[in-house]
Amino acid sequence: MKPRLIVGNWKSNKTVVEAKKWLQELANSKSLMANREGLQIVVCAPFIVLAPMKEEIAKLSLPIVLGAQDVSPFPDGAYTGEVSGRMIKEVADWVLIGHSERRKYFTETDELLARKVHEAKDAGLSVIYCVPDAEAQVPDGVDVIAYEPVWAIGTGKTEDPKAAASVLAALKTKTGVEKGIYGGSVTAETVASFLAEAAIDGVLPGKASLDPQAFASLFV
Ligand code: PGA
């Protein structure tokens, strides 16, 4: 099977206790992850659960890596409330930047997002950059582009896999970024149809990542 990336986006869900329980339940599906060659699993969790999750992942020897859902556009310093790339790097390897919910509810602009990418790369994080369409700007340094049509996020409606593949192919050509993933209501029923497309290197499930069994059913 080709290399593929399954990135769970928990959004603003799960306490430390709940996150640990999720990992313990996922550990029952460990064989499912270990037996899938080319499968890379990332969980993007709220900042405060990352450190305890890292410990629990090591304890359970789970083949998953962690990501944050945001990063400060500034380095360490007098920026009250912000979490810098350097702080994230101690507990996670990936970061999601530009999610449509950040753009919508926190009015994040292309200029701000480019600064976040810069800080994340400076800290050595791998960046998954979310865009709503093929016309979106993509800053330099991005590792993976996530195409997430706004109408498909959390609605139960998915983009046609061939249409998603053509958007990702266009974005890859335009930017030179080599990996592209699709997000928007991905489920166990639809995951394989997306991964079957040559231009789609993985998926970004939100809702389907919240339950460990539902998440494990995406490991195809
Ligand atoms: P969803 O979320 O799978 O619940 O649609 C995906 C996302 O917003 O990243």
PDB file of C-alpha atoms and ligand atoms in Angstrom:
ATOM      1  CA  MET A   1       0.000   0.000   0.000  1.00  0.00           C
ATOM      2  CA  LYS A   2       1.149   3.551  -0.676  1.00  0.00           C
ATOM      3  CA  PRO A   3       2.255   5.713   2.287  1.00  0.00           C
ATOM      4  CA  ARG A   4      -0.795   7.366   3.823  1.00  0.00           C
ATOM      5  CA  LEU A   5      -1.403   9.796   6.604  1.00  0.00           C
ATOM      6  CA  ILE A   6      -4.424   9.618   8.912  1.00  0.00           C
ATOM      7  CA  VAL A   7      -4.649  12.832  10.929  1.00  0.00           C
ATOM      8  CA  GLY A   8      -7.274  13.020  13.669  1.00  0.00           C
ATOM      9  CA  ASN A   9      -8.388  16.546  14.534  1.00  0.00           C
ATOM     10  CA  TRP A  10      -9.994  16.532  17.970  1.00  0.00           C
ATOM     11  CA  LYS A  11     -10.792  20.253  17.828  1.00  0.00           C
ATOM     12  CA  SER A  12     -11.885  21.613  21.238  1.00  0.00           C
ATOM     13  CA  ASN A  13     -12.683  18.226  22.751  1.00  0.00           C
ATOM     14  CA  LYS A  14     -11.320  15.999  25.536  1.00  0.00           C
ATOM     15  CA  THR A  15      -9.882  16.572  28.971  1.00  0.00           C
ATOM     16  CA  VAL A  16      -6.674  14.903  30.153  1.00  0.00           C
ATOM     17  CA  VAL A  17      -8.661  12.045  31.711  1.00  0.00           C
ATOM     18  CA  GLU A  18     -10.687  11.548  28.524  1.00  0.00           C
ATOM     19  CA  ALA A  19      -7.612  11.725  26.284  1.00  0.00           C
ATOM     20  CA  LYS A  20      -5.835   9.013  28.296  1.00  0.00           C
ATOM     21  CA  LYS A  21      -8.929   6.824  28.226  1.00  0.00           C
ATOM     22  CA  TRP A  22      -9.121   7.271  24.440  1.00  0.00           C
ATOM     23  CA  LEU A  23      -5.501   6.104  24.101  1.00  0.00           C
ATOM     24  CA  GLN A  24      -6.091   3.119  26.360  1.00  0.00           C
ATOM     25  CA  GLU A  25      -9.091   2.113  24.272  1.00  0.00           C
ATOM     26  CA  LEU A  26      -7.154   2.655  21.056  1.00  0.00           C
ATOM     27  CA  ALA A  27      -4.409   0.382  22.384  1.00  0.00           C
ATOM     28  CA  ASN A  28      -6.850  -2.500  21.872  1.00  0.00           C
ATOM     29  CA  SER A  29      -6.580  -1.794  18.150  1.00  0.00           C
ATOM     30  CA  LYS A  30      -2.792  -1.637  18.260  1.00  0.00           C
ATOM     31  CA  SER A  31      -2.371  -4.674  16.012  1.00  0.00           C
ATOM     32  CA  LEU A  32      -4.462  -2.876  13.399  1.00  0.00           C
ATOM     33  CA  MET A  33      -1.962  -0.017  13.281  1.00  0.00           C
ATOM     34  CA  ALA A  34       1.169  -2.148  13.453  1.00  0.00           C
ATOM     35  CA  ASN A  35       0.060  -4.391  10.598  1.00  0.00           C
ATOM     36  CA  ARG A  36      -0.573  -1.587   8.163  1.00  0.00           C
ATOM     37  CA  GLU A  37       2.552  -0.839   6.208  1.00  0.00           C
ATOM     38  CA  GLY A  38       2.874   2.786   5.127  1.00  0.00           C
ATOM     39  CA  LEU A  39       0.283   4.019   7.605  1.00  0.00           C
ATOM     40  CA  GLN A  40       1.261   7.103   9.604  1.00  0.00           C
ATOM     41  CA  ILE A  41      -1.132   8.178  12.351  1.00  0.00           C
ATOM     42  CA  VAL A  42      -1.203  11.681  13.821  1.00  0.00           C
ATOM     43  CA  VAL A  43      -3.572  12.984  16.502  1.00  0.00           C
ATOM     44  CA  CYS A  44      -3.975  16.755  16.756  1.00  0.00           C
ATOM     45  CA  ALA A  45      -5.156  17.406  20.287  1.00  0.00           C
ATOM     46  CA  PRO A  46      -5.713  20.465  22.520  1.00  0.00           C
ATOM     47  CA  PHE A  47      -2.506  21.947  23.937  1.00  0.00           C
ATOM     48  CA  ILE A  48      -3.045  20.902  27.533  1.00  0.00           C
ATOM     49  CA  VAL A  49      -3.539  17.229  26.790  1.00  0.00           C
ATOM     50  CA  LEU A  50      -0.417  16.877  24.611  1.00  0.00           C
ATOM     51  CA  ALA A  51       2.132  16.294  27.401  1.00  0.00           C
ATOM     52  CA  PRO A  52       0.089  13.677  29.301  1.00  0.00           C
ATOM     53  CA  MET A  53      -0.768  12.011  25.978  1.00  0.00           C
ATOM     54  CA  LYS A  54       2.884  11.824  25.051  1.00  0.00           C
ATOM     55  CA  GLU A  55       3.606   9.942  28.283  1.00  0.00           C
ATOM     56  CA  GLU A  56       0.667   7.614  27.800  1.00  0.00           C
ATOM     57  CA  ILE A  57       1.616   6.886  24.168  1.00  0.00           C
ATOM     58  CA  ALA A  58       5.111   5.896  25.323  1.00  0.00           C
ATOM     59  CA  LYS A  59       3.686   3.753  28.116  1.00  0.00           C
ATOM     60  CA  LEU A  60       1.347   1.944  25.725  1.00  0.00           C
ATOM     61  CA  SER A  61       3.954   1.839  22.894  1.00  0.00           C
ATOM     62  CA  LEU A  62       1.385   3.153  20.453  1.00  0.00           C
ATOM     63  CA  PRO A  63       2.549   3.897  16.884  1.00  0.00           C
ATOM     64  CA  ILE A  64       0.999   7.349  16.803  1.00  0.00           C
ATOM     65  CA  VAL A  65       2.474  10.829  16.887  1.00  0.00           C
ATOM     66  CA  LEU A  66       1.004  14.044  18.208  1.00  0.00           C
ATOM     67  CA  GLY A  67       0.152  17.354  16.651  1.00  0.00           C
ATOM     68  CA  ALA A  68      -1.114  20.698  17.951  1.00  0.00           C
ATOM     69  CA  GLN A  69      -4.057  22.526  16.391  1.00  0.00           C
ATOM     70  CA  ASP A  70      -2.520  25.978  16.451  1.00  0.00           C
ATOM     71  CA  VAL A  71       0.769  27.774  17.129  1.00  0.00           C
ATOM     72  CA  SER A  72       1.724  31.291  18.146  1.00  0.00           C
ATOM     73  CA  PRO A  73       2.760  33.642  15.344  1.00  0.00           C
ATOM     74  CA  PHE A  74       5.492  34.822  17.735  1.00  0.00           C
ATOM     75  CA  PRO A  75       8.538  33.195  19.306  1.00  0.00           C
ATOM     76  CA  ASP A  76       8.797  32.781  23.117  1.00  0.00           C
ATOM     77  CA  GLY A  77       8.285  36.052  24.952  1.00  0.00           C
ATOM     78  CA  ALA A  78       5.768  38.567  26.261  1.00  0.00           C
ATOM     79  CA  TYR A  79       2.709  37.277  24.349  1.00  0.00           C
ATOM     80  CA  THR A  80       0.227  36.387  27.080  1.00  0.00           C
ATOM     81  CA  GLY A  81      -1.844  33.315  26.364  1.00  0.00           C
ATOM     82  CA  GLU A  82       0.161  32.127  23.368  1.00  0.00           C
ATOM     83  CA  VAL A  83       1.879  28.761  22.934  1.00  0.00           C
ATOM     84  CA  SER A  84       5.085  28.984  20.899  1.00  0.00           C
ATOM     85  CA  GLY A  85       6.408  26.472  18.408  1.00  0.00           C
ATOM     86  CA  ARG A  86       9.320  25.689  20.700  1.00  0.00           C
ATOM     87  CA  MET A  87       6.933  24.731  23.529  1.00  0.00           C
ATOM     88  CA  ILE A  88       4.920  22.528  21.176  1.00  0.00           C
ATOM     89  CA  LYS A  89       7.998  20.796  19.808  1.00  0.00           C
ATOM     90  CA  GLU A  90       8.773  19.387  23.255  1.00  0.00           C
ATOM     91  CA  VAL A  91       5.540  17.356  23.153  1.00  0.00           C
ATOM     92  CA  ALA A  92       4.445  17.120  19.504  1.00  0.00           C
ATOM     93  CA  ASP A  93       5.888  16.917  15.993  1.00  0.00           C
ATOM     94  CA  TRP A  94       3.074  18.306  13.900  1.00  0.00           C
ATOM     95  CA  VAL A  95       0.843  21.344  13.846  1.00  0.00           C
ATOM     96  CA  LEU A  96      -2.373  22.173  11.987  1.00  0.00           C
ATOM     97  CA  ILE A  97      -2.419  25.715  10.656  1.00  0.00           C
ATOM     98  CA  GLY A  98      -5.169  27.548   8.794  1.00  0.00           C
ATOM     99  CA  HIS A  99      -8.145  25.392   9.716  1.00  0.00           C
ATOM    100  CA  SER A 100     -11.375  26.990   8.489  1.00  0.00           C
ATOM    101  CA  GLU A 101     -12.648  27.242  12.084  1.00  0.00           C
ATOM    102  CA  ARG A 102      -9.581  29.342  12.987  1.00  0.00           C
ATOM    103  CA  ARG A 103     -10.127  31.494   9.916  1.00  0.00           C
ATOM    104  CA  LYS A 104     -13.839  31.927  10.701  1.00  0.00           C
ATOM    105  CA  TYR A 105     -14.075  32.222  14.498  1.00  0.00           C
ATOM    106  CA  PHE A 106     -10.673  33.781  15.169  1.00  0.00           C
ATOM    107  CA  THR A 107     -10.446  35.862  11.979  1.00  0.00           C
ATOM    108  CA  GLU A 108      -7.042  34.457  11.083  1.00  0.00           C
ATOM    109  CA  THR A 109      -5.759  36.067   7.898  1.00  0.00           C
ATOM    110  CA  ASP A 110      -3.347  34.746   5.264  1.00  0.00           C
ATOM    111  CA  GLU A 111      -0.701  37.110   6.621  1.00  0.00           C
ATOM    112  CA  LEU A 112      -1.082  35.836  10.202  1.00  0.00           C
ATOM    113  CA  LEU A 113      -1.130  32.229   9.016  1.00  0.00           C
ATOM    114  CA  ALA A 114       2.118  32.742   7.096  1.00  0.00           C
ATOM    115  CA  ARG A 115       3.722  33.980  10.320  1.00  0.00           C
ATOM    116  CA  LYS A 116       2.467  30.902  12.152  1.00  0.00           C
ATOM    117  CA  VAL A 117       3.967  28.652   9.486  1.00  0.00           C
ATOM    118  CA  HIS A 118       7.259  30.510   9.806  1.00  0.00           C
ATOM    119  CA  GLU A 119       7.331  30.051  13.609  1.00  0.00           C
ATOM    120  CA  ALA A 120       6.325  26.387  13.367  1.00  0.00           C
ATOM    121  CA  LYS A 121       9.088  25.636  10.869  1.00  0.00           C
ATOM    122  CA  ASP A 122      11.598  27.558  12.967  1.00  0.00           C
ATOM    123  CA  ALA A 123      10.745  25.245  15.853  1.00  0.00           C
ATOM    124  CA  GLY A 124      11.170  22.133  13.699  1.00  0.00           C
ATOM    125  CA  LEU A 125       7.489  21.228  13.495  1.00  0.00           C
ATOM    126  CA  SER A 126       5.888  19.621  10.445  1.00  0.00           C
ATOM    127  CA  VAL A 127       3.041  21.767   9.155  1.00  0.00           C
ATOM    128  CA  ILE A 128      -0.316  20.603   7.845  1.00  0.00           C
ATOM    129  CA  TYR A 129      -1.835  23.652   6.174  1.00  0.00           C
ATOM    130  CA  CYS A 130      -5.610  23.650   5.667  1.00  0.00           C
ATOM    131  CA  VAL A 131      -7.190  25.395   2.697  1.00  0.00           C
ATOM    132  CA  PRO A 132     -10.795  25.620   1.495  1.00  0.00           C
ATOM    133  CA  ASP A 133     -10.125  25.526  -2.267  1.00  0.00           C
ATOM    134  CA  ALA A 134      -7.523  25.429  -5.024  1.00  0.00           C
ATOM    135  CA  GLU A 135      -7.213  29.234  -5.132  1.00  0.00           C
ATOM    136  CA  ALA A 136      -6.073  29.606  -1.504  1.00  0.00           C
ATOM    137  CA  GLN A 137      -2.648  31.013  -0.715  1.00  0.00           C
ATOM    138  CA  VAL A 138      -0.166  28.530   0.730  1.00  0.00           C
ATOM    139  CA  PRO A 139       2.873  29.902   2.577  1.00  0.00           C
ATOM    140  CA  ASP A 140       6.393  28.590   1.938  1.00  0.00           C
ATOM    141  CA  GLY A 141       7.551  25.770   4.182  1.00  0.00           C
ATOM    142  CA  VAL A 142       4.306  23.810   4.418  1.00  0.00           C
ATOM    143  CA  ASP A 143       4.808  20.018   4.555  1.00  0.00           C
ATOM    144  CA  VAL A 144       1.277  18.799   3.845  1.00  0.00           C
ATOM    145  CA  ILE A 145      -1.700  20.606   2.310  1.00  0.00           C
ATOM    146  CA  ALA A 146      -5.129  19.655   3.632  1.00  0.00           C
ATOM    147  CA  TYR A 147      -8.000  20.415   1.281  1.00  0.00           C
ATOM    148  CA  GLU A 148     -11.110  20.910   3.384  1.00  0.00           C
ATOM    149  CA  PRO A 149     -14.160  22.346   1.616  1.00  0.00           C
ATOM    150  CA  VAL A 150     -16.023  24.381   4.236  1.00  0.00           C
ATOM    151  CA  TRP A 151     -19.398  22.868   3.288  1.00  0.00           C
ATOM    152  CA  ALA A 152     -18.090  19.367   4.026  1.00  0.00           C
ATOM    153  CA  ILE A 153     -16.726  20.047   7.517  1.00  0.00           C
ATOM    154  CA  GLY A 154     -18.904  18.498  10.205  1.00  0.00           C
ATOM    155  CA  THR A 155     -21.894  18.257   7.861  1.00  0.00           C
ATOM    156  CA  GLY A 156     -21.850  14.582   6.923  1.00  0.00           C
ATOM    157  CA  LYS A 157     -21.424  15.612   3.268  1.00  0.00           C
ATOM    158  CA  THR A 158     -18.182  14.643   1.547  1.00  0.00           C
ATOM    159  CA  GLU A 159     -16.499  15.984  -1.537  1.00  0.00           C
ATOM    160  CA  ASP A 160     -16.374  13.592  -4.485  1.00  0.00           C
ATOM    161  CA  PRO A 161     -12.981  11.805  -4.200  1.00  0.00           C
ATOM    162  CA  LYS A 162     -12.073  12.561  -7.823  1.00  0.00           C
ATOM    163  CA  ALA A 163     -12.901  16.249  -7.365  1.00  0.00           C
ATOM    164  CA  ALA A 164     -10.862  16.334  -4.128  1.00  0.00           C
ATOM    165  CA  ALA A 165      -7.963  14.679  -5.934  1.00  0.00           C
ATOM    166  CA  SER A 166      -8.042  17.233  -8.721  1.00  0.00           C
ATOM    167  CA  VAL A 167      -8.021  20.140  -6.235  1.00  0.00           C
ATOM    168  CA  LEU A 168      -5.066  18.574  -4.405  1.00  0.00           C
ATOM    169  CA  ALA A 169      -3.232  17.874  -7.653  1.00  0.00           C
ATOM    170  CA  ALA A 170      -3.668  21.547  -8.642  1.00  0.00           C
ATOM    171  CA  LEU A 171      -2.477  22.737  -5.221  1.00  0.00           C
ATOM    172  CA  LYS A 172       0.574  20.464  -5.338  1.00  0.00           C
ATOM    173  CA  THR A 173       1.520  21.705  -8.804  1.00  0.00           C
ATOM    174  CA  LYS A 174       1.029  25.337  -7.777  1.00  0.00           C
ATOM    175  CA  THR A 175       3.006  25.119  -4.539  1.00  0.00           C
ATOM    176  CA  GLY A 176       5.491  22.296  -4.991  1.00  0.00           C
ATOM    177  CA  VAL A 177       4.227  20.714  -1.743  1.00  0.00           C
ATOM    178  CA  GLU A 178       4.428  16.949  -2.200  1.00  0.00           C
ATOM    179  CA  LYS A 179       1.721  15.694   0.113  1.00  0.00           C
ATOM    180  CA  GLY A 180      -1.982  16.459   0.062  1.00  0.00           C
ATOM    181  CA  ILE A 181      -4.760  15.155   2.273  1.00  0.00           C
ATOM    182  CA  TYR A 182      -8.545  15.527   2.259  1.00  0.00           C
ATOM    183  CA  GLY A 183     -10.734  16.537   5.210  1.00  0.00           C
ATOM    184  CA  GLY A 184     -14.493  16.957   5.584  1.00  0.00           C
ATOM    185  CA  SER A 185     -16.810  14.329   7.094  1.00  0.00           C
ATOM    186  CA  VAL A 186     -14.466  11.393   6.380  1.00  0.00           C
ATOM    187  CA  THR A 187     -15.794   8.115   7.834  1.00  0.00           C
ATOM    188  CA  ALA A 188     -14.969   4.409   7.734  1.00  0.00           C
ATOM    189  CA  GLU A 189     -17.355   4.125   4.794  1.00  0.00           C
ATOM    190  CA  THR A 190     -15.604   6.778   2.682  1.00  0.00           C
ATOM    191  CA  VAL A 191     -11.929   6.671   3.707  1.00  0.00           C
ATOM    192  CA  ALA A 192     -10.847   4.059   1.159  1.00  0.00           C
ATOM    193  CA  SER A 193     -12.421   5.957  -1.742  1.00  0.00           C
ATOM    194  CA  PHE A 194     -10.249   8.981  -0.944  1.00  0.00           C
ATOM    195  CA  LEU A 195      -7.054   6.999  -0.382  1.00  0.00           C
ATOM    196  CA  ALA A 196      -7.598   5.210  -3.701  1.00  0.00           C
ATOM    197  CA  GLU A 197      -6.884   8.490  -5.523  1.00  0.00           C
ATOM    198  CA  ALA A 198      -3.221   8.895  -6.517  1.00  0.00           C
ATOM    199  CA  ALA A 199      -3.176  12.611  -5.591  1.00  0.00           C
ATOM    200  CA  ILE A 200      -4.605  12.000  -2.088  1.00  0.00           C
ATOM    201  CA  ASP A 201      -1.984  11.000   0.469  1.00  0.00           C
ATOM    202  CA  GLY A 202      -4.212  10.838   3.508  1.00  0.00           C
ATOM    203  CA  VAL A 203      -7.275  12.094   5.336  1.00  0.00           C
ATOM    204  CA  LEU A 204      -8.077  14.529   8.129  1.00  0.00           C
ATOM    205  CA  PRO A 205     -11.075  13.259  10.116  1.00  0.00           C
ATOM    206  CA  GLY A 206     -12.592  15.427  12.844  1.00  0.00           C
ATOM    207  CA  LYS A 207     -15.741  13.842  14.224  1.00  0.00           C
ATOM    208  CA  ALA A 208     -14.621  10.331  13.275  1.00  0.00           C
ATOM    209  CA  SER A 209     -11.464  10.750  15.370  1.00  0.00           C
ATOM    210  CA  LEU A 210     -13.276  11.378  18.648  1.00  0.00           C
ATOM    211  CA  ASP A 211     -14.250   7.779  19.274  1.00  0.00           C
ATOM    212  CA  PRO A 212     -11.254   5.404  19.363  1.00  0.00           C
ATOM    213  CA  GLN A 213     -13.077   2.550  17.624  1.00  0.00           C
ATOM    214  CA  ALA A 214     -14.366   4.855  14.870  1.00  0.00           C
ATOM    215  CA  PHE A 215     -10.840   6.247  14.468  1.00  0.00           C
ATOM    216  CA  ALA A 216      -9.301   2.771  14.294  1.00  0.00           C
ATOM    217  CA  SER A 217     -11.808   1.819  11.596  1.00  0.00           C
ATOM    218  CA  LEU A 218     -10.101   4.423   9.379  1.00  0.00           C
ATOM    219  CA  PHE A 219      -6.803   2.494   9.415  1.00  0.00           C
ATOM    220  CA  VAL A 220      -7.241   0.950   5.990  1.00  0.00           C
TER     221      VAL A 220
HETATM  222  P1  PGA B   1     -15.080  16.524  10.230  1.00  0.00           P
HETATM  223  O1  PGA B   1     -13.903  17.566  10.518  1.00  0.00           O
HETATM  224  O2  PGA B   1     -14.424  15.213   9.861  1.00  0.00           O
HETATM  225  O3  PGA B   1     -15.853  16.440  11.502  1.00  0.00           O
HETATM  226  O4  PGA B   1     -15.873  17.062   9.100  1.00  0.00           O
HETATM  227  C1  PGA B   1     -12.781  17.638   9.697  1.00  0.00           C
HETATM  228  C2  PGA B   1     -11.984  18.866  10.037  1.00  0.00           C
HETATM  229  O5  PGA B   1     -12.596  19.914  10.325  1.00  0.00           O
HETATM  230  O6  PGA B   1     -10.743  18.846  10.045  1.00  0.00           O
END
